[in-house]
Structures are given as C-alpha cells and as structure tokens.
Coordinates of C-alpha atoms in Angstrom, one line a residue:
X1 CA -84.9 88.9 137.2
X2 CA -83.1 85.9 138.6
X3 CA -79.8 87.8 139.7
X4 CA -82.3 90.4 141.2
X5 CA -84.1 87.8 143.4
X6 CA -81.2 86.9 144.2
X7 CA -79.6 90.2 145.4
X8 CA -83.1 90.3 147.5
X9 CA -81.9 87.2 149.1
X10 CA -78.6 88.1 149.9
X11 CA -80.0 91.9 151.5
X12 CA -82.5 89.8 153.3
X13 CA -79.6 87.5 155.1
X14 CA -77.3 90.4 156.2
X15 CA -77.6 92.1 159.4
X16 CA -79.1 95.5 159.9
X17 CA -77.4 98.8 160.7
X18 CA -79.5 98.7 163.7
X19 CA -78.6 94.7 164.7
X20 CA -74.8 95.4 164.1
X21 CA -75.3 98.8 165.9
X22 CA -77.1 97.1 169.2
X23 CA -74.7 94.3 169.6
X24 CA -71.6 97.2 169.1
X25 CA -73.7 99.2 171.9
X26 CA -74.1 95.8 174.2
X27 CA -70.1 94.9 173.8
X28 CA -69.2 98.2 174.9
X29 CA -71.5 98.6 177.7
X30 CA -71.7 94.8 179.2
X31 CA -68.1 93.2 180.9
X32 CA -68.3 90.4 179.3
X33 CA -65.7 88.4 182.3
X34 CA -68.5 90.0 184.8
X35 CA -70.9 88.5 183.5
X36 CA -69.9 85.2 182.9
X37 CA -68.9 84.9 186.7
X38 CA -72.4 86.0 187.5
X39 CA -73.8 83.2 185.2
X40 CA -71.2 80.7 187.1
X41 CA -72.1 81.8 190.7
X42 CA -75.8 81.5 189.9
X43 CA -75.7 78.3 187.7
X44 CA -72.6 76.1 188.8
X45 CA -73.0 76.0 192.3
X46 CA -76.9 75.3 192.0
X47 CA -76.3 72.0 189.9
X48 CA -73.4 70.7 191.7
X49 CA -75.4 70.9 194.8
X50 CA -77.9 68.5 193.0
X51 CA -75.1 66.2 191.6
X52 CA -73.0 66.2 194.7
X53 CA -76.5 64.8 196.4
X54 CA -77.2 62.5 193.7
X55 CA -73.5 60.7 193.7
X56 CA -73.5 60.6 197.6
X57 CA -76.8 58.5 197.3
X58 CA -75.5 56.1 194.9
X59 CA -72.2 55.7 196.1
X60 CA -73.2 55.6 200.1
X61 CA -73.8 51.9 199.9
X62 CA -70.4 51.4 199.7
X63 CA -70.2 52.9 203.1
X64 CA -73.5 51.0 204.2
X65 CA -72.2 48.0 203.4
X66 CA -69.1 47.9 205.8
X67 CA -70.8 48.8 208.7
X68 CA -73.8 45.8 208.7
X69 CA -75.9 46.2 205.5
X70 CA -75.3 43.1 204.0
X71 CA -75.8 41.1 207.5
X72 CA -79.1 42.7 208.3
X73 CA -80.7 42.1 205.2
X74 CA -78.8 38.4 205.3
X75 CA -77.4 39.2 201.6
X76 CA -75.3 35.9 200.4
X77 CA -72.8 35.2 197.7
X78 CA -73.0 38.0 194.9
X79 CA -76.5 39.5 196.3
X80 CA -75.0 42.7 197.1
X81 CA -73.5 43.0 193.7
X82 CA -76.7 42.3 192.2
X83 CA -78.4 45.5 193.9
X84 CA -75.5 47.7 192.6
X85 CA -76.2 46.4 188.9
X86 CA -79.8 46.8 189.2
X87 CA -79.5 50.4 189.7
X88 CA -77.7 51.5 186.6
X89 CA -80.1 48.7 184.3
X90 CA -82.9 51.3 185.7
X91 CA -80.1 54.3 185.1
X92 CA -79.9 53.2 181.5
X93 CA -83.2 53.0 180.3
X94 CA -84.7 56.4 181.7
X95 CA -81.7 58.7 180.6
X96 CA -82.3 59.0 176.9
X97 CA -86.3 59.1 177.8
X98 CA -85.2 62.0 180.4
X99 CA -83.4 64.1 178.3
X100 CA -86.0 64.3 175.6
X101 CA -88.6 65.0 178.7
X102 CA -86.5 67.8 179.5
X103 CA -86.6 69.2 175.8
X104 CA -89.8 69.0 175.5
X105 CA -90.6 71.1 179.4
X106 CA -88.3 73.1 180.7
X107 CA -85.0 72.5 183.9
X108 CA -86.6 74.5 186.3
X109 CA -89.0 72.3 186.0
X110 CA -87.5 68.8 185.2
X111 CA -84.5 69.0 187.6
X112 CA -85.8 69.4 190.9
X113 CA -88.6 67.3 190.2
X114 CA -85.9 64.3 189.3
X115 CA -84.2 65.3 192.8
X116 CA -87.0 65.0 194.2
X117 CA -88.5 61.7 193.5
X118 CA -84.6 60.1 193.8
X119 CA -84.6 61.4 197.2
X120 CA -87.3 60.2 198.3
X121 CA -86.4 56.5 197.1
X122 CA -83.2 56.8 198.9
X123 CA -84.6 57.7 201.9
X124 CA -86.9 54.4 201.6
X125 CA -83.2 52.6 200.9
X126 CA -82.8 53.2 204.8
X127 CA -86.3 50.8 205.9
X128 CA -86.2 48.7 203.7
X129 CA -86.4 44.9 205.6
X130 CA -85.0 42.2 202.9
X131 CA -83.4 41.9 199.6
X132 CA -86.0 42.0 197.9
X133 CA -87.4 45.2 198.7
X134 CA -83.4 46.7 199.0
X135 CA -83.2 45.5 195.0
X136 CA -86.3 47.1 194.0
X137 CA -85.6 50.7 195.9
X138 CA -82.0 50.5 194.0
X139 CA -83.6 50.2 190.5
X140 CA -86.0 52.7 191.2
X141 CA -82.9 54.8 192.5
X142 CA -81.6 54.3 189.2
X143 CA -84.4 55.3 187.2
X144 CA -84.9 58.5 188.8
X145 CA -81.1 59.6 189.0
X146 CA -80.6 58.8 185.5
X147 CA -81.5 61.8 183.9
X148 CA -79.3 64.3 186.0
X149 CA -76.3 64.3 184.5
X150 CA -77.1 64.2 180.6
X151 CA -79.6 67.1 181.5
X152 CA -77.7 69.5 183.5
X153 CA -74.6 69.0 180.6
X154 CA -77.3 70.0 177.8
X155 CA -78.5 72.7 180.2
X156 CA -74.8 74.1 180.5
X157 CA -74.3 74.3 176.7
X158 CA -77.3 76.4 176.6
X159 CA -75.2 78.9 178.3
X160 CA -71.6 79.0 177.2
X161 CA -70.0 79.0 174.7
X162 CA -68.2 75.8 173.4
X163 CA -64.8 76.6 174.3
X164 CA -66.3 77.1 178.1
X165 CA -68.5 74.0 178.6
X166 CA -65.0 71.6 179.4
X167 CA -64.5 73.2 182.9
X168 CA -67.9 74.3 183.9
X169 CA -69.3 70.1 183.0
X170 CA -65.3 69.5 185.3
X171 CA -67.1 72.1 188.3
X172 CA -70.2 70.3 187.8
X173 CA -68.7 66.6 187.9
X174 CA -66.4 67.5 190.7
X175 CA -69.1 66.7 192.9
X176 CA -68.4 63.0 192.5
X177 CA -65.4 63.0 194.1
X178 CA -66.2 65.5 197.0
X179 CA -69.3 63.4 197.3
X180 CA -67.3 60.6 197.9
X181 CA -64.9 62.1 200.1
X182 CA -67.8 63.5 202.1
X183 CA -69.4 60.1 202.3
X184 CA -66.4 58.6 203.6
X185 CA -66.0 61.5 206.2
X186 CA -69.7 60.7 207.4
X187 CA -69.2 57.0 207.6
X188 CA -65.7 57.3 209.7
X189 CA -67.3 59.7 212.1
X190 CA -70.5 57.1 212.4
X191 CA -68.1 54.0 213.0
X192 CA -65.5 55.9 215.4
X193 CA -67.7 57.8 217.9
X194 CA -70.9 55.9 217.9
X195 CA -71.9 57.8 221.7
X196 CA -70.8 61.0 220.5
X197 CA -71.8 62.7 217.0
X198 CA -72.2 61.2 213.3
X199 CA -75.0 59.5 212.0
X200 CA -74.5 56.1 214.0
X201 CA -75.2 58.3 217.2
X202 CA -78.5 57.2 215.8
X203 CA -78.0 53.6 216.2
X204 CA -81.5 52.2 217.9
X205 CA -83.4 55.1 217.2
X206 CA -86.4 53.7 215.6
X207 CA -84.9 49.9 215.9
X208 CA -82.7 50.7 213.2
X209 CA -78.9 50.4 212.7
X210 CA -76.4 52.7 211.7
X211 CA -76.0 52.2 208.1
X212 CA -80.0 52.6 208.0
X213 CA -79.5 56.3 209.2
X214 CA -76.9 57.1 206.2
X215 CA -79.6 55.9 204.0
X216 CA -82.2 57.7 205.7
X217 CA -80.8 61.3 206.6
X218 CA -78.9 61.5 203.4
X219 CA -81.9 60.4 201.6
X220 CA -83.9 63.3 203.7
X221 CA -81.1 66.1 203.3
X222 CA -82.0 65.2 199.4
X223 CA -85.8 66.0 199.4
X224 CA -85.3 69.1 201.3
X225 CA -82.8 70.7 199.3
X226 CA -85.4 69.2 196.0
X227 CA -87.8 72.0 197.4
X228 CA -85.4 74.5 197.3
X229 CA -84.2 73.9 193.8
X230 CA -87.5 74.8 192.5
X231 CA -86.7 78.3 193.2
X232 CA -82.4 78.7 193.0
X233 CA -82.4 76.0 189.7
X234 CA -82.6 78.7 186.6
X235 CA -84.4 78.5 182.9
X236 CA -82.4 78.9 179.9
X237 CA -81.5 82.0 179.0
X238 CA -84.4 83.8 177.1
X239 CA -86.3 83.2 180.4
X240 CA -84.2 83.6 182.7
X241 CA -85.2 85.9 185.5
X242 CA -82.0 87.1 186.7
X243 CA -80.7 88.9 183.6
X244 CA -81.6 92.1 182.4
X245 CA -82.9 92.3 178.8
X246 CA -79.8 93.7 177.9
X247 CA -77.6 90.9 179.3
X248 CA -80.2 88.6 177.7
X249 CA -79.5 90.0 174.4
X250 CA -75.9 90.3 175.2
X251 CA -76.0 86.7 176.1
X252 CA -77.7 85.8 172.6
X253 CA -75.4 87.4 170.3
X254 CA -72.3 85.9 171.9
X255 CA -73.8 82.4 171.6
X256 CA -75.6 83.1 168.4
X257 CA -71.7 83.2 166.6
X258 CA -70.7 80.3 168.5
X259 CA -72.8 77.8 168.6
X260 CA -77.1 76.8 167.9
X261 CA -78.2 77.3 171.8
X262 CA -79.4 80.8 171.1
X263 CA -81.7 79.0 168.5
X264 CA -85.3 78.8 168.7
X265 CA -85.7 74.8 168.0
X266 CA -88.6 73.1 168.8
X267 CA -88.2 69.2 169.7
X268 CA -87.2 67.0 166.5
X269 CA -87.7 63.4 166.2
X270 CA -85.1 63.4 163.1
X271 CA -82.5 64.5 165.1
X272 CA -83.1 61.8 167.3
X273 CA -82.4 59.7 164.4
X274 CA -79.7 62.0 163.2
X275 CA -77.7 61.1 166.9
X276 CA -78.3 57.3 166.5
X277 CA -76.6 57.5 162.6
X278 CA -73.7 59.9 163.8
X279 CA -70.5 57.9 164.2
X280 CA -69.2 60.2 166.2
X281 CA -71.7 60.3 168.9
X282 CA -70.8 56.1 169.4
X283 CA -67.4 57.4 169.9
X284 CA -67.9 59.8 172.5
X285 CA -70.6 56.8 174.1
X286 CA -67.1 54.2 173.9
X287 CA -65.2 57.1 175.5
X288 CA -67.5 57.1 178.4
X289 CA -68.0 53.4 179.0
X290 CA -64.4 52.9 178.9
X291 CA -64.4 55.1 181.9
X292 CA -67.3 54.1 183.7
X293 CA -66.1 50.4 184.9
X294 CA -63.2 52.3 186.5
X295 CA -65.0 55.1 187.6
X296 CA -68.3 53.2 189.2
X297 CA -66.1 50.4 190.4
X298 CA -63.8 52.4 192.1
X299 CA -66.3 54.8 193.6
X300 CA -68.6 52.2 195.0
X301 CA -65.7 49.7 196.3
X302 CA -62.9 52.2 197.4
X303 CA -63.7 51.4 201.4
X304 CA -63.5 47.6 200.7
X305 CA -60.7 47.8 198.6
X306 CA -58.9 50.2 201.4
X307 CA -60.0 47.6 204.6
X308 CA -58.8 44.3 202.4
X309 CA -55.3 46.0 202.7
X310 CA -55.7 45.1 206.0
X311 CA -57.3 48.3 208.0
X312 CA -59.8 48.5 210.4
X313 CA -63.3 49.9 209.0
X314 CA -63.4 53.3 210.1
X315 CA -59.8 53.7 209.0
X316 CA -60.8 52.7 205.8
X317 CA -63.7 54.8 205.8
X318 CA -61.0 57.7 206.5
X319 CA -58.5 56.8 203.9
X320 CA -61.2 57.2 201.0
X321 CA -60.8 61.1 201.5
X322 CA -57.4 61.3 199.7
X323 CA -57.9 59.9 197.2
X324 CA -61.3 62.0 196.5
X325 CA -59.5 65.4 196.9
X326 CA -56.9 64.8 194.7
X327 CA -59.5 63.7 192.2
X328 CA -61.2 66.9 192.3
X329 CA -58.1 68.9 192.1
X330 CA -56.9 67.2 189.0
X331 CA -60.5 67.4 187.8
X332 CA -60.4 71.0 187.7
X333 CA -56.9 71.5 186.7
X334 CA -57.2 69.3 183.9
X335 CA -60.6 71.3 182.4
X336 CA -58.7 74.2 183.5
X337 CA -55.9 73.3 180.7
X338 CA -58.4 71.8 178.0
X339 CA -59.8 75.2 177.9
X340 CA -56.8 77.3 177.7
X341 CA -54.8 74.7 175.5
X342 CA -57.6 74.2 174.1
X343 CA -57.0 70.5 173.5
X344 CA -59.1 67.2 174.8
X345 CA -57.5 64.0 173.5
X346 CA -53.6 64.3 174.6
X347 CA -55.2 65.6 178.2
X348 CA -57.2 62.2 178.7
X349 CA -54.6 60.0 177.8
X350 CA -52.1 61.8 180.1
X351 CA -54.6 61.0 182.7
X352 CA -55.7 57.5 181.8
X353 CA -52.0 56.7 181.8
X354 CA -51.9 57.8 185.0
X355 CA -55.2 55.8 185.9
X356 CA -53.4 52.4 184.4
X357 CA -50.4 53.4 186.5
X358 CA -52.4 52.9 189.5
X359 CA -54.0 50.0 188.5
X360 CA -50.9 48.3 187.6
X361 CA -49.7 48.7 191.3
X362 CA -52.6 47.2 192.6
X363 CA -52.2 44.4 190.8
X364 CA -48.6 43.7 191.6
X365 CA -47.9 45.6 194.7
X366 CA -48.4 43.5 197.7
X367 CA -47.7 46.2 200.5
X368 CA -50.4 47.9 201.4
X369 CA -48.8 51.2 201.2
X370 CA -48.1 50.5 197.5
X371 CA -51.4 49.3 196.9
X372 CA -53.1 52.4 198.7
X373 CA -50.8 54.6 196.6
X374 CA -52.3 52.7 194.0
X375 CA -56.0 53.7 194.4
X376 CA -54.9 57.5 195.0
X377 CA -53.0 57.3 191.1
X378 CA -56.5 55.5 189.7
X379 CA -58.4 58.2 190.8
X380 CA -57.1 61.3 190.0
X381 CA -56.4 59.8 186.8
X382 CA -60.0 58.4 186.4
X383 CA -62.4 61.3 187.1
X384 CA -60.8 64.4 185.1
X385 CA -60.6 61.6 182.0
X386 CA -64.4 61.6 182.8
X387 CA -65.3 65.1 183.3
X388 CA -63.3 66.1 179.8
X389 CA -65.1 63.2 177.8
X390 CA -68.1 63.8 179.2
X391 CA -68.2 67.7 178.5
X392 CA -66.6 66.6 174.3
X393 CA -70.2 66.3 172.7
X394 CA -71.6 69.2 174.2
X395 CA -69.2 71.2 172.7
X396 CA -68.9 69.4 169.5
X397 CA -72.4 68.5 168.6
X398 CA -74.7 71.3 167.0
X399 CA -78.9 70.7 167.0
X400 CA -80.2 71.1 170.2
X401 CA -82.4 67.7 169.9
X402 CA -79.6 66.3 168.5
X403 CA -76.9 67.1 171.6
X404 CA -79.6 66.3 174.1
X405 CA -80.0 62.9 172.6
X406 CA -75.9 62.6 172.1
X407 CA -75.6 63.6 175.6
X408 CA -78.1 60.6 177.0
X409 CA -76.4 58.2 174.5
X410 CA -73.0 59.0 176.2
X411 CA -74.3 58.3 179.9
X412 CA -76.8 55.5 179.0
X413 CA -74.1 53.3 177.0
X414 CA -71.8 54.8 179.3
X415 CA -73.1 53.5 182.0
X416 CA -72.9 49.5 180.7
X417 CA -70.0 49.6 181.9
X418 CA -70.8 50.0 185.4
X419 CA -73.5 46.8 184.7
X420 CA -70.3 44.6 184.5
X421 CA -68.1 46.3 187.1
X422 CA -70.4 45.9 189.8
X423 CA -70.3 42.1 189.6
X424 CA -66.1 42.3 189.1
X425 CA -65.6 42.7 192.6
X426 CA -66.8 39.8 194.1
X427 CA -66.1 38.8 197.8
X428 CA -63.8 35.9 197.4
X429 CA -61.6 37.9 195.3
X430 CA -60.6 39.9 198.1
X431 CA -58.3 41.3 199.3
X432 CA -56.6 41.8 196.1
X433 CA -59.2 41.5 193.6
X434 CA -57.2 40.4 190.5
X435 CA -60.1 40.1 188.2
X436 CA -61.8 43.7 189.1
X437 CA -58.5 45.6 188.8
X438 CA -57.4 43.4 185.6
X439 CA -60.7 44.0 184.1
X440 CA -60.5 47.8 185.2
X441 CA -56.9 48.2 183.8
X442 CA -58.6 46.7 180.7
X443 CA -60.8 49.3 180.0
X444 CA -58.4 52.4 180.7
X445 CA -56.2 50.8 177.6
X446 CA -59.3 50.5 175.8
X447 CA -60.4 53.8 176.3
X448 CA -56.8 55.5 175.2
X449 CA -57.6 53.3 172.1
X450 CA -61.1 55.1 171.4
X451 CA -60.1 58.5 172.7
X452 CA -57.0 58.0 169.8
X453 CA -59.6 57.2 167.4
X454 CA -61.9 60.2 168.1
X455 CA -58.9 62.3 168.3
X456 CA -58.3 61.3 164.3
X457 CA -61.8 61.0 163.4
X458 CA -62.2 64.8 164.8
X459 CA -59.2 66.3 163.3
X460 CA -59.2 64.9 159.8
X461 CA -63.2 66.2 159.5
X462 CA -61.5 69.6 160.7
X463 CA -59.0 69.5 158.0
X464 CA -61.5 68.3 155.3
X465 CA -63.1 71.3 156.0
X466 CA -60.4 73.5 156.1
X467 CA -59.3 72.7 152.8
X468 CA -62.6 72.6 151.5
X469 CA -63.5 76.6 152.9
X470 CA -59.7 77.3 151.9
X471 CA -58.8 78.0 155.4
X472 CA -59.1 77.4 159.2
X473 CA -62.0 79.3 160.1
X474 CA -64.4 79.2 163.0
X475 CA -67.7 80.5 163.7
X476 CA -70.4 82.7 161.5
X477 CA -70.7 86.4 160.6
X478 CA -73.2 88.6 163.1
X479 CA -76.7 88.1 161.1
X480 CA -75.4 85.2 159.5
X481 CA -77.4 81.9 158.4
X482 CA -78.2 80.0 161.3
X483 CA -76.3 76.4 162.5
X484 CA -77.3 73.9 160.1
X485 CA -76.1 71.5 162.9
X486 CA -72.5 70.1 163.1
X487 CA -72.5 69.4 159.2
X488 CA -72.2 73.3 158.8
X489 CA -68.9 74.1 156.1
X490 CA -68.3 76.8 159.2
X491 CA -68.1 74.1 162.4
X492 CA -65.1 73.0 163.6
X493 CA -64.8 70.5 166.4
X494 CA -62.8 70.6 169.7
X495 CA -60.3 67.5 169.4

C-alpha cells in the first residue's frame, strides 16, 4: 500500500503527454532570439528612461552647485555636504519598505507613481529660498527615488532568465553615466551661451537664476514623462498585454526550468527573515557599498574635481562627458562578457583595479592632465563593477520575496556608503582632495576583498552540491518540483 501511494506520487509530479507536447509545440513555433529582443525593446528602454531621469535629478546638484547654488541659498562650511547626505538617509530607509510595496501591488503601478512623486520634489528643489527648505526637498528626494532601482532589478528577473539579468540590470544602469554626461552637457551649454540656448537662457525668468531652472525643467521633464509611464511601463508577464498567450506560455516554461519567477508566490514575511539570515545576501550588500562611496562621490563631485584642476566652469562642466561615455561603454562590454563567459568575480576585479588605478593618479599626479586621466580610469572602472554586482543577487537568489528583499538590502546598505562620501569632499580639501580620493581608493581595495570572498563562498556551495548530486548539474526537469528557493540540491549560483 505504501510503495503504491507512492508510485501515485511520483505519476502525480511528472509532466503530461499533453504539457511536454505543448511546450515541444511552443519551441518549434516561437523564435526564441525574436522574442527576447521584443521583450528588450519593450522593457529596457522603458526603465532606463525612468533611471536615466532619476540619476540626472540626484546628481544635477553637482552642476547646480558651480554655477551659484550654494551662494544664493548662503550655504557655509560643510552645508552643502549636509543636503547630499540627507538624501540617501531618506534613500535608505524607504528602499526595503518599497520593494515589499511593490510585491505586494504591482510595477505598472508602483513605478510611475515613484517617478512621479520624485519629480515633483525635484522640481520644488529649483524654489526653494534657504537651507532649510533645500535640506528638506533633498530628503524627501531621497525617499521617493529610493525604491527605483531595487524594483526595476526584481522586475527584470521576472523576465529573464538568470544567465540574462547581468547585461539587461548593465542597459538599465547605463543610464547613470549617460545621465551624467547629459547633465554636464546641459550645464556647459547654460554657463557658455547664457543669451543664446540652454537652460540659463532662462536666467531672470521668474526672479530666478540659472541653476534654479536645471532644478526646475529637469524636475518638470520628470513628471511629464511619470504620466506617460503609466501606459509604456509593463506588468509581469502573466499580465502582460503585449504577448500573445502563446508567448506567455512560451515565456513561462523557459523560466519555469530556470529559475522561481514563473511561480505563483504570494508575499511572505519569512522570507523576509530568510534574506536578513542569508550570509550571502550581506555579501552582495558589502559588494555594493564598497562601490557606492566611489560611485556617489564621483558622480556628484566630478565638475568640482575637474575645475579644482584648474578649469574654468563651463570647461569643467564639458570635461565630465568623457569620462561618462566611456563608463557606459565599459558598462556594457563588461555585462556583455559576464554573460557569455559567464563569469562575475574576475570581471569586477579587472575593473576595480582599474578604478584604484585612477585613483592612485589622483592622489599623486599633480598635472592636471594626469589627474584628469585619472577620473576617466575611476569611472569606467567604477560603474560596470556596479552594474555586475548589482545584477549578482538577482540572478543567484531564488524566492521571489526573498530576492526583492535581497535586492533592497543591497541598495539600502549599499547606499551607507554614499552617507560618508558625501561629507569626504569637503571644500578646503580642494583642489586635490587627499582624504575623499584616499578614502575612495580605500573602498575599491575593500570591495576586491569582499568580491574575493563571495567569489569562494559561491563556488565552494556549488561544489558542495555538485558532489553531493554526483555531478555539475543545473536547472529542473519540464513538470518538475517547483524552486524550493536557492537551498534547492538543483541551484547553482553565478560566481
């Protein structure tokens, strides 16, 4: 009786003739290469829209600054550092709180609506008349950006596959840097031809300067394209109005093999706990906020690093493009190689050895062509390292609830980091700024320490598995037992 019940279970578990024959029917019908393209034109270029907006309103201040912010709102001694760390304390505490939001409603929803209320705070950045009122519209700014990032990465690994997540997070991220090679273009135009075009062409309209329009137009350009987003951002996939139903099942069984996101999981408070207990999960958090001094530092003080070499202001506004583009080339090429490779760890410490690099000749080159060189190595060593840590725990972290929380985790102790970098760079350090640089150097090492660690951590969990299954094997059987998260005998992590 026993062995019977048991042969029940076992029919009960394996996949139907007519399962195994519908997903035989959908891979020879459905181009699997066609269709992921048509799920990358529809979804990448949405959220990067929405990211490149969101990093061009942080990081604008930068710009603001140089051309009269701190003098109008008569900001003195470290003030202005102050308002840049009061926007990621607000950018900490919402992310985790954000991400379980979005589980719990849907991104079609929760995405615009976050783009939305941030641009509308940083359109209030542009009147506001004193310090006090500048601090309180940057925390606010911080709160409302904060859940961006760790929602659109759990979005995207709703999607793909976990070998594909690295360069679609690397698309997505690339915004940073063309934000901040678009904010500097913007800013150079405004400070060079003042009677002619750029924002500044606006300077006494309304009794306000300059910087006041970046604030203000940027900040509007944001709430417009929030509107839109209600309609071009997508659901996940089993509600997704642009599939057919056979590219929705199509869709499912490819995941389904992979990974949990084709899983019906409703929201569970003991994965929360289950993320918070997960060694791992701290690792991937170090991996980020050994990045994000470097990364925050350098894209908020890139134009007054660039004019204490001794250029004008709207040549330093110009010179932060460089160093931008090739940041978002090696972004790409760099998740371009993780995926094929497929490899993670040796790829960041290339680039954060790259990143120290620059930083060294920062810190000892006095020439100002040296130094400039200098902030070019930093950053296209810096934001690839970020793009492929940041894109690691969505491909290695099983449990929908759980990877959501992982993924806030990662940007909200991430993001500590930032706290302390924006007070590094103080005004009489400059021009060369030994102690922001030091500390920034300091945290690339660090983070080729951590990434070393996860590397081991990651690969000896794969071999313990291996050994234990008697073999390297990946994946599950069509109308197999579901994930049972990233504990599952069958998971193998991307190292």
């Amino acid at each position: 009786m026993s062995q019977l019940c048991n042969d029940e279970k076992s029919a009960a578990k394996a996949p139907s003739p007519t399962q195994s024959d519908e997903q035989s029917y959908l891979e020879a019908s459905i181009n699997e290469k066609s269709l992921i393209r048509k799920l990358d034109r529809k979804l990448l270029p949405a959220v990067t829209i929405l990211y490149l907006l969101s990093f061009l309103d942080r990081s604008n201040v930068g710009n603001a600054r140089i051309e009269g912010l701190t003098k109008d709102l008569h900001m003195t001694g470290n003030q202005y550092l102050t308002s840049l760390t009061i926007y990621f304390v607000g950018y900490v505490i919402f992310e985790v709180p954000s991400n379980i939001v979005l589980k719990r409603t849907s991104p079609k929803i929760w995405l615009p609506t976050l783009t939305l209320a941030w641009g509308i705070v940083a359109t209030l950045m542009g009147v506001t008349q004193n310090f006090g009122g500048f601090l309180a519209v940057r925390f606010f700014l911080g709160i409302t950006e904060g859940g961006l990032f760790p929602g659109v990465v759990f979005f995207l690994s709703m999607w793909y596959k976990r070998r594909e997540r690295a360069v679609r997070v690397a698309f997505f991220f690339s915004a940073a840097s063309v934000a901040g090679a678009f904010g500097g273009i913007l800013a150079y135009r405004a400070d060079i031809e003042r009677e002619k075009k750029g924002i500044s062409f606006m300077k006494g309209v309304g009794g306000y300067n300059g910087w006041r329009w970046i604030f203000i137009l940027e900040g509007l350009l944001t709430v417009v394209v929030s509107a839109a987003s209600y309609y071009f951002i997508t659901d996940y996939p089993r509600h997704a109005n642009f599939l057919s139903d056979r590219e929705r099942r199509f869709i499912h069984g490819r995941l389904a093999a992979d990974c949990d996101a084709s899983q019906v999981e409703r929201f569970d408070w003991a994965q929360v706990t289950a993320a918070l207990r997960d060694p791992k999960c701290w690792l991937y958090s170090l991996g980020f906020h050994t990045l994000s001094l470097p990364l925050y530092t350098l894209s908020l003080f890139l134009p007054t690093i660039i004019k204490g070499l001794g250029y004008t202001a709207a040549q330093a506004q110009l010179l932060t493009v460089p160093p931008y583009a090739l940041a978002a080339c090696m972004t790409l090429l760099l998740a371009y190689l993780s995926e094929r490779l497929p490899s993670r760890a040796p790829l960041v410490l290339a680039a954060a050895t790259v990143s120290s690099v620059g930083y060294i000749m920062l810190l000892s080159a006095p020439a100002p062509g040296a130094s400039y060189a200098g902030t070019i190595l930093a950053a296209a060593g810096i934001y690839p390292s970020v793009a492929i840590v940041l894109a690691w725990p969505a491909s290695n972290i099983a449990g929908q609830t759980k990877r959501a929380t992982a993924n806030a985790m990662q940007i909200s102790i991430g993001n500590l980091g930032a706290v302390l970098g924006t007070q590094l760079y103080r005004a009489h350090d400059g021009p060369r700024f030994f102690v922001g640089h030091g500390f920034a150097l300091g945290y690339m090492l660090a983070n080729m320490v951590v990434v070393s660690v996860l590397w081991l951590v990651l690969s000896r969990e794969n071999r313990r598995r291996d050994n234990r299954e008697g073999g390297a094997a990946e994946g599950k059987e069509e109308g197999g037992d579901e994930w049972a998260g990233d504990d599952d005998p069958r998971w193998r992590f991307r190292t």
